[in-house]
Amino acid sequence: STSDFKNKFGFIFDRARAMGGLLSMGEASGAGGSDAKKFTSALIWMHGLGDTESGWSGMIRADLDLSPSVGACKLVFPRAPTQHVTCNSSRTTSWFDMAELPLGAQDLPPLHGCSLEQAQESAKTLHKIIDDLREEGIPSERIVVGGFSQGGATAMLTCLTYPHRLAGCVCYSGILLGADRLESLATPAAKGLPIFWGHGGSDNVLEPSLQQLGVSALKGAGFRVTAKTYEGVPHSSSRQEMKDASEFVNGLLSGGSS
């Protein structure tokens, strides 16, 4: 069942769910969080396989420590479509199909049994969200896209294929799709994009070898990657990772809030 799958691989975080309910699509974080304050930046965050946005919205709100210099940051938490997932043999929320789990760098290369076609469709959905934010007056250069696990994979693909320059990307415990075709996959605007990739050193769902493989490919293609591995952390996030990601995002967005 889907619940058994979630329990086995730990995609639902009890801690995250306990931290609060759904964060609205337009809630601000950091200084200037009132509705009267115009949003000057945005963070889009995507959940993992079999999850929803509710847990992560609480976790990001509580633990992502944005600097006051960032200004009013719009937080957006899309939900993946419900569709058939091969490794689960049932329907659940997913950004793309996966043939099997767990996965390491040695499993089913180069796409590791993941559907690039479905991931690209999800990336198009995210592109529309980014376009909407730009229409609201937030420059693409002040939009960060991030996510966990499947969400992290989709975040990277979204950023790599978006036609306008973005602020950067944050990937927690993810997988790089299209590592063998980055030169043709990435748009000119994405070249050299800053990427933060954090990964648990004890991740037995998407193994650390996937981070090593992905980071090597990204750096080889000229992307500015900050890679962190957290010893003893399984397929989940940690407070240190959130602290490191906060520093990364603050570095991208501070100073442009006027």
Short mmCIF file of C-alpha atoms in Angstrom, two decimals:
data_model
loop_
_atom_site.label_atom_id
_atom_site.label_comp_id
_atom_site.label_asym_id
_atom_site.label_seq_id
_atom_site.Cartn_x
_atom_site.Cartn_y
_atom_site.Cartn_z
CA SER A 1 0.00 0.00 0.00
CA THR A 2 1.03 3.63 -0.30
CA SER A 3 1.20 3.99 3.48
CA ASP A 4 3.48 0.95 3.73
CA PHE A 5 5.69 2.46 1.05
CA LYS A 6 5.90 5.74 2.93
CA ASN A 7 6.71 4.00 6.18
CA LYS A 8 9.39 1.86 4.55
CA PHE A 9 11.24 4.69 2.89
CA GLY A 10 10.47 7.52 5.30
CA PHE A 11 9.00 10.04 2.89
CA ILE A 12 6.60 11.41 5.49
CA PHE A 13 8.20 13.35 8.32
CA ASP A 14 6.34 13.14 11.62
CA ARG A 15 8.37 16.07 12.90
CA ALA A 16 7.50 18.19 9.90
CA ARG A 17 3.80 17.43 10.20
CA ALA A 18 3.87 18.24 13.90
CA MET A 19 5.30 21.66 13.18
CA GLY A 20 2.13 23.07 11.72
CA GLY A 21 -0.31 23.23 8.91
CA LEU A 22 -0.19 24.29 5.32
CA LEU A 23 1.59 27.53 4.51
CA SER A 24 -0.38 29.60 2.06
CA MET A 25 0.96 30.13 -1.45
CA GLY A 26 1.47 33.82 -0.73
CA GLU A 27 2.83 33.91 2.80
CA ALA A 28 5.95 35.96 3.31
CA SER A 29 9.03 34.98 5.25
CA GLY A 30 11.81 37.13 6.64
CA ALA A 31 11.49 40.83 7.27
CA GLY A 32 8.53 42.67 5.85
CA GLY A 33 6.10 39.76 6.06
CA SER A 34 2.95 41.87 6.07
CA ASP A 35 0.50 41.66 3.21
CA ALA A 36 1.14 45.34 2.51
CA LYS A 37 4.77 44.64 1.72
CA LYS A 38 5.46 43.78 -1.89
CA PHE A 39 7.23 40.48 -2.43
CA THR A 40 10.73 41.02 -3.76
CA SER A 41 11.83 37.38 -3.98
CA ALA A 42 10.38 33.87 -3.93
CA LEU A 43 11.21 30.33 -2.89
CA ILE A 44 9.42 27.41 -4.54
CA TRP A 45 9.77 24.15 -2.61
CA MET A 46 8.74 20.66 -3.73
CA HIS A 47 8.04 17.66 -1.52
CA GLY A 48 9.16 14.09 -2.10
CA LEU A 49 7.52 10.94 -3.41
CA GLY A 50 4.27 10.01 -1.67
CA ASP A 51 4.23 13.20 0.39
CA THR A 52 2.30 16.48 0.20
CA GLU A 53 3.31 20.08 0.72
CA SER A 54 1.90 20.33 4.25
CA GLY A 55 4.86 18.96 6.20
CA TRP A 56 7.51 20.85 4.28
CA SER A 57 5.65 24.13 4.48
CA GLY A 58 5.83 23.94 8.26
CA MET A 59 9.47 22.90 8.24
CA ILE A 60 10.59 25.63 5.83
CA ARG A 61 8.65 28.26 7.77
CA ALA A 62 10.16 27.15 11.09
CA ASP A 63 13.73 26.30 10.12
CA LEU A 64 14.73 28.29 7.04
CA ASP A 65 16.25 31.37 8.64
CA LEU A 66 16.03 34.10 6.03
CA SER A 67 17.93 37.31 6.70
CA PRO A 68 15.98 40.58 7.08
CA SER A 69 18.00 41.86 4.13
CA VAL A 70 16.19 39.36 1.90
CA GLY A 71 12.97 41.33 2.30
CA ALA A 72 9.52 39.87 1.71
CA CYS A 73 9.99 36.40 0.25
CA LYS A 74 6.99 34.60 -1.21
CA LEU A 75 6.91 30.90 -0.34
CA VAL A 76 5.25 28.56 -2.82
CA PHE A 77 4.61 24.86 -2.14
CA PRO A 78 3.16 23.02 -5.13
CA ARG A 79 1.77 19.50 -4.85
CA ALA A 80 2.82 16.72 -7.21
CA PRO A 81 0.15 15.01 -9.29
CA THR A 82 -1.21 11.65 -8.20
CA GLN A 83 -0.11 9.03 -10.71
CA HIS A 84 1.08 5.45 -11.00
CA VAL A 85 4.54 4.78 -9.58
CA THR A 86 6.15 1.56 -10.76
CA CYS A 87 8.32 0.94 -7.69
CA ASN A 88 5.24 1.30 -5.51
CA SER A 89 2.86 -0.64 -7.79
CA SER A 90 0.13 1.87 -7.01
CA ARG A 91 -0.90 5.50 -7.40
CA THR A 92 0.60 8.19 -5.20
CA THR A 93 1.88 11.74 -5.41
CA SER A 94 4.97 11.86 -7.58
CA TRP A 95 6.80 14.25 -9.85
CA PHE A 96 7.92 11.37 -12.09
CA ASP A 97 7.84 7.58 -12.27
CA MET A 98 10.59 5.47 -10.72
CA ALA A 99 11.22 1.84 -11.65
CA GLU A 100 12.82 0.88 -8.36
CA LEU A 101 13.99 2.01 -4.94
CA PRO A 102 16.44 2.17 -3.25
CA LEU A 103 18.89 3.56 -5.80
CA GLY A 104 22.62 4.09 -5.99
CA ALA A 105 24.86 5.45 -8.73
CA GLN A 106 25.35 1.93 -10.04
CA ASP A 107 21.63 1.25 -10.52
CA LEU A 108 20.09 1.59 -14.00
CA PRO A 109 22.32 4.39 -15.33
CA PRO A 110 22.08 6.98 -16.75
CA LEU A 111 18.48 7.78 -15.67
CA HIS A 112 18.40 5.24 -12.82
CA GLY A 113 14.97 3.99 -13.83
CA CYS A 114 13.41 7.46 -13.58
CA SER A 115 11.11 8.87 -16.23
CA LEU A 116 12.83 11.94 -17.67
CA GLU A 117 9.74 12.57 -19.80
CA GLN A 118 7.46 12.84 -16.74
CA ALA A 119 10.05 14.91 -14.90
CA GLN A 120 10.18 17.32 -17.82
CA GLU A 121 6.39 17.64 -17.71
CA SER A 122 6.64 18.48 -14.01
CA ALA A 123 9.36 21.00 -14.80
CA LYS A 124 7.01 22.67 -17.30
CA THR A 125 4.43 23.02 -14.53
CA LEU A 126 7.07 24.68 -12.36
CA HIS A 127 8.07 26.94 -15.23
CA LYS A 128 4.48 28.19 -15.33
CA ILE A 129 4.61 28.93 -11.59
CA ILE A 130 7.83 30.88 -12.12
CA ASP A 131 6.25 32.75 -15.03
CA ASP A 132 3.33 33.68 -12.78
CA LEU A 133 5.71 35.00 -10.13
CA ARG A 134 7.48 37.10 -12.74
CA GLU A 135 4.15 38.53 -13.84
CA GLU A 136 3.57 39.53 -10.21
CA GLY A 137 6.75 41.59 -10.39
CA ILE A 138 9.33 39.22 -8.88
CA PRO A 139 12.41 39.06 -11.13
CA SER A 140 13.48 35.56 -12.13
CA GLU A 141 16.96 36.37 -10.77
CA ARG A 142 15.37 36.52 -7.29
CA ILE A 143 13.55 33.18 -7.46
CA VAL A 144 15.04 30.09 -5.80
CA VAL A 145 13.70 26.62 -6.62
CA GLY A 146 14.26 23.75 -4.22
CA GLY A 147 12.97 20.46 -2.97
CA PHE A 148 13.54 17.15 -1.23
CA SER A 149 14.22 13.78 -2.88
CA GLN A 150 12.05 13.65 -6.03
CA GLY A 151 11.33 17.31 -5.36
CA GLY A 152 15.04 18.07 -5.35
CA ALA A 153 15.50 16.22 -8.63
CA THR A 154 12.61 18.17 -10.15
CA ALA A 155 13.99 21.44 -8.77
CA MET A 156 17.32 20.89 -10.51
CA LEU A 157 15.67 19.92 -13.79
CA THR A 158 13.37 22.94 -13.55
CA CYS A 159 16.30 25.29 -13.08
CA LEU A 160 18.42 23.67 -15.77
CA THR A 161 15.69 23.99 -18.39
CA TYR A 162 14.19 27.40 -17.55
CA PRO A 163 14.87 30.01 -20.29
CA HIS A 164 15.56 32.91 -17.89
CA ARG A 165 18.22 33.28 -15.22
CA LEU A 166 17.15 32.15 -11.75
CA ALA A 167 18.74 32.94 -8.39
CA GLY A 168 19.71 29.37 -7.64
CA CYS A 169 18.62 25.87 -6.71
CA VAL A 170 18.48 23.90 -3.45
CA CYS A 171 18.42 20.10 -3.54
CA TYR A 172 18.01 17.91 -0.47
CA SER A 173 18.74 14.19 -0.90
CA GLY A 174 18.01 14.25 -4.62
CA ILE A 175 19.12 12.78 -7.90
CA LEU A 176 20.33 14.52 -11.06
CA LEU A 177 18.26 13.53 -14.08
CA GLY A 178 19.97 13.93 -17.43
CA ALA A 179 23.51 13.89 -16.08
CA ASP A 180 24.67 12.37 -19.38
CA ARG A 181 23.14 15.19 -21.46
CA LEU A 182 23.63 18.40 -19.49
CA GLU A 183 25.16 20.28 -22.40
CA SER A 184 22.03 19.82 -24.50
CA LEU A 185 19.55 19.88 -21.62
CA ALA A 186 20.61 23.10 -19.91
CA THR A 187 19.53 26.44 -21.34
CA PRO A 188 22.09 29.23 -21.88
CA ALA A 189 20.49 31.14 -18.97
CA ALA A 190 21.17 28.23 -16.62
CA LYS A 191 24.90 28.04 -17.27
CA GLY A 192 26.88 28.54 -14.07
CA LEU A 193 23.77 28.51 -11.85
CA PRO A 194 24.50 28.25 -8.09
CA ILE A 195 23.26 24.93 -6.70
CA PHE A 196 23.21 23.72 -3.09
CA TRP A 197 23.07 19.92 -2.74
CA GLY A 198 22.78 18.46 0.74
CA HIS A 199 22.61 14.71 1.27
CA GLY A 200 22.50 12.37 4.24
CA GLY A 201 25.61 10.24 4.60
CA SER A 202 23.46 7.29 5.72
CA ASP A 203 20.76 7.68 3.06
CA ASN A 204 19.71 4.17 2.06
CA VAL A 205 16.92 5.28 -0.30
CA LEU A 206 18.81 7.62 -2.66
CA GLU A 207 22.35 6.70 -1.74
CA PRO A 208 25.16 9.26 -1.30
CA SER A 209 26.81 7.88 -4.44
CA LEU A 210 24.05 9.62 -6.42
CA GLN A 211 25.12 12.94 -4.94
CA GLN A 212 28.75 12.26 -5.82
CA LEU A 213 27.84 11.34 -9.39
CA GLY A 214 25.49 14.30 -9.84
CA VAL A 215 27.81 16.89 -8.33
CA SER A 216 30.67 15.69 -10.53
CA ALA A 217 28.50 16.05 -13.65
CA LEU A 218 27.23 19.49 -12.63
CA LYS A 219 30.68 20.83 -11.85
CA GLY A 220 31.99 19.37 -15.09
CA ALA A 221 29.32 21.36 -16.94
CA GLY A 222 30.31 24.59 -15.22
CA PHE A 223 27.67 24.86 -12.49
CA ARG A 224 28.61 26.41 -9.15
CA VAL A 225 27.81 23.60 -6.74
CA THR A 226 27.94 23.72 -2.95
CA ALA A 227 27.82 20.08 -1.83
CA LYS A 228 27.36 18.99 1.79
CA THR A 229 27.13 15.46 3.16
CA TYR A 230 25.72 14.97 6.67
CA GLU A 231 27.17 11.97 8.42
CA GLY A 232 24.66 9.69 10.10
CA VAL A 233 21.65 11.38 8.48
CA PRO A 234 19.28 9.00 6.63
CA HIS A 235 16.84 9.93 3.83
CA SER A 236 15.66 13.06 5.59
CA SER A 237 16.75 16.57 6.43
CA SER A 238 18.62 17.87 9.47
CA ARG A 239 18.88 21.20 11.28
CA GLN A 240 22.48 21.61 10.12
CA GLU A 241 21.39 21.13 6.52
CA MET A 242 18.66 23.72 6.98
CA LYS A 243 21.21 26.11 8.51
CA ASP A 244 23.58 25.59 5.58
CA ALA A 245 20.75 26.05 3.08
CA SER A 246 19.67 29.23 4.88
CA GLU A 247 23.15 30.69 4.48
CA PHE A 248 23.14 29.71 0.81
CA VAL A 249 19.74 31.27 0.09
CA ASN A 250 20.60 34.40 2.07
CA GLY A 251 23.73 34.77 -0.02
CA LEU A 252 21.64 34.59 -3.19
CA LEU A 253 18.83 36.93 -2.17
CA SER A 254 20.25 39.45 0.31
CA GLY A 255 20.84 43.00 -0.78
CA GLY A 256 18.22 43.12 -3.53
CA SER A 257 15.07 43.81 -1.53
CA SER A 258 14.77 47.53 -2.12
#
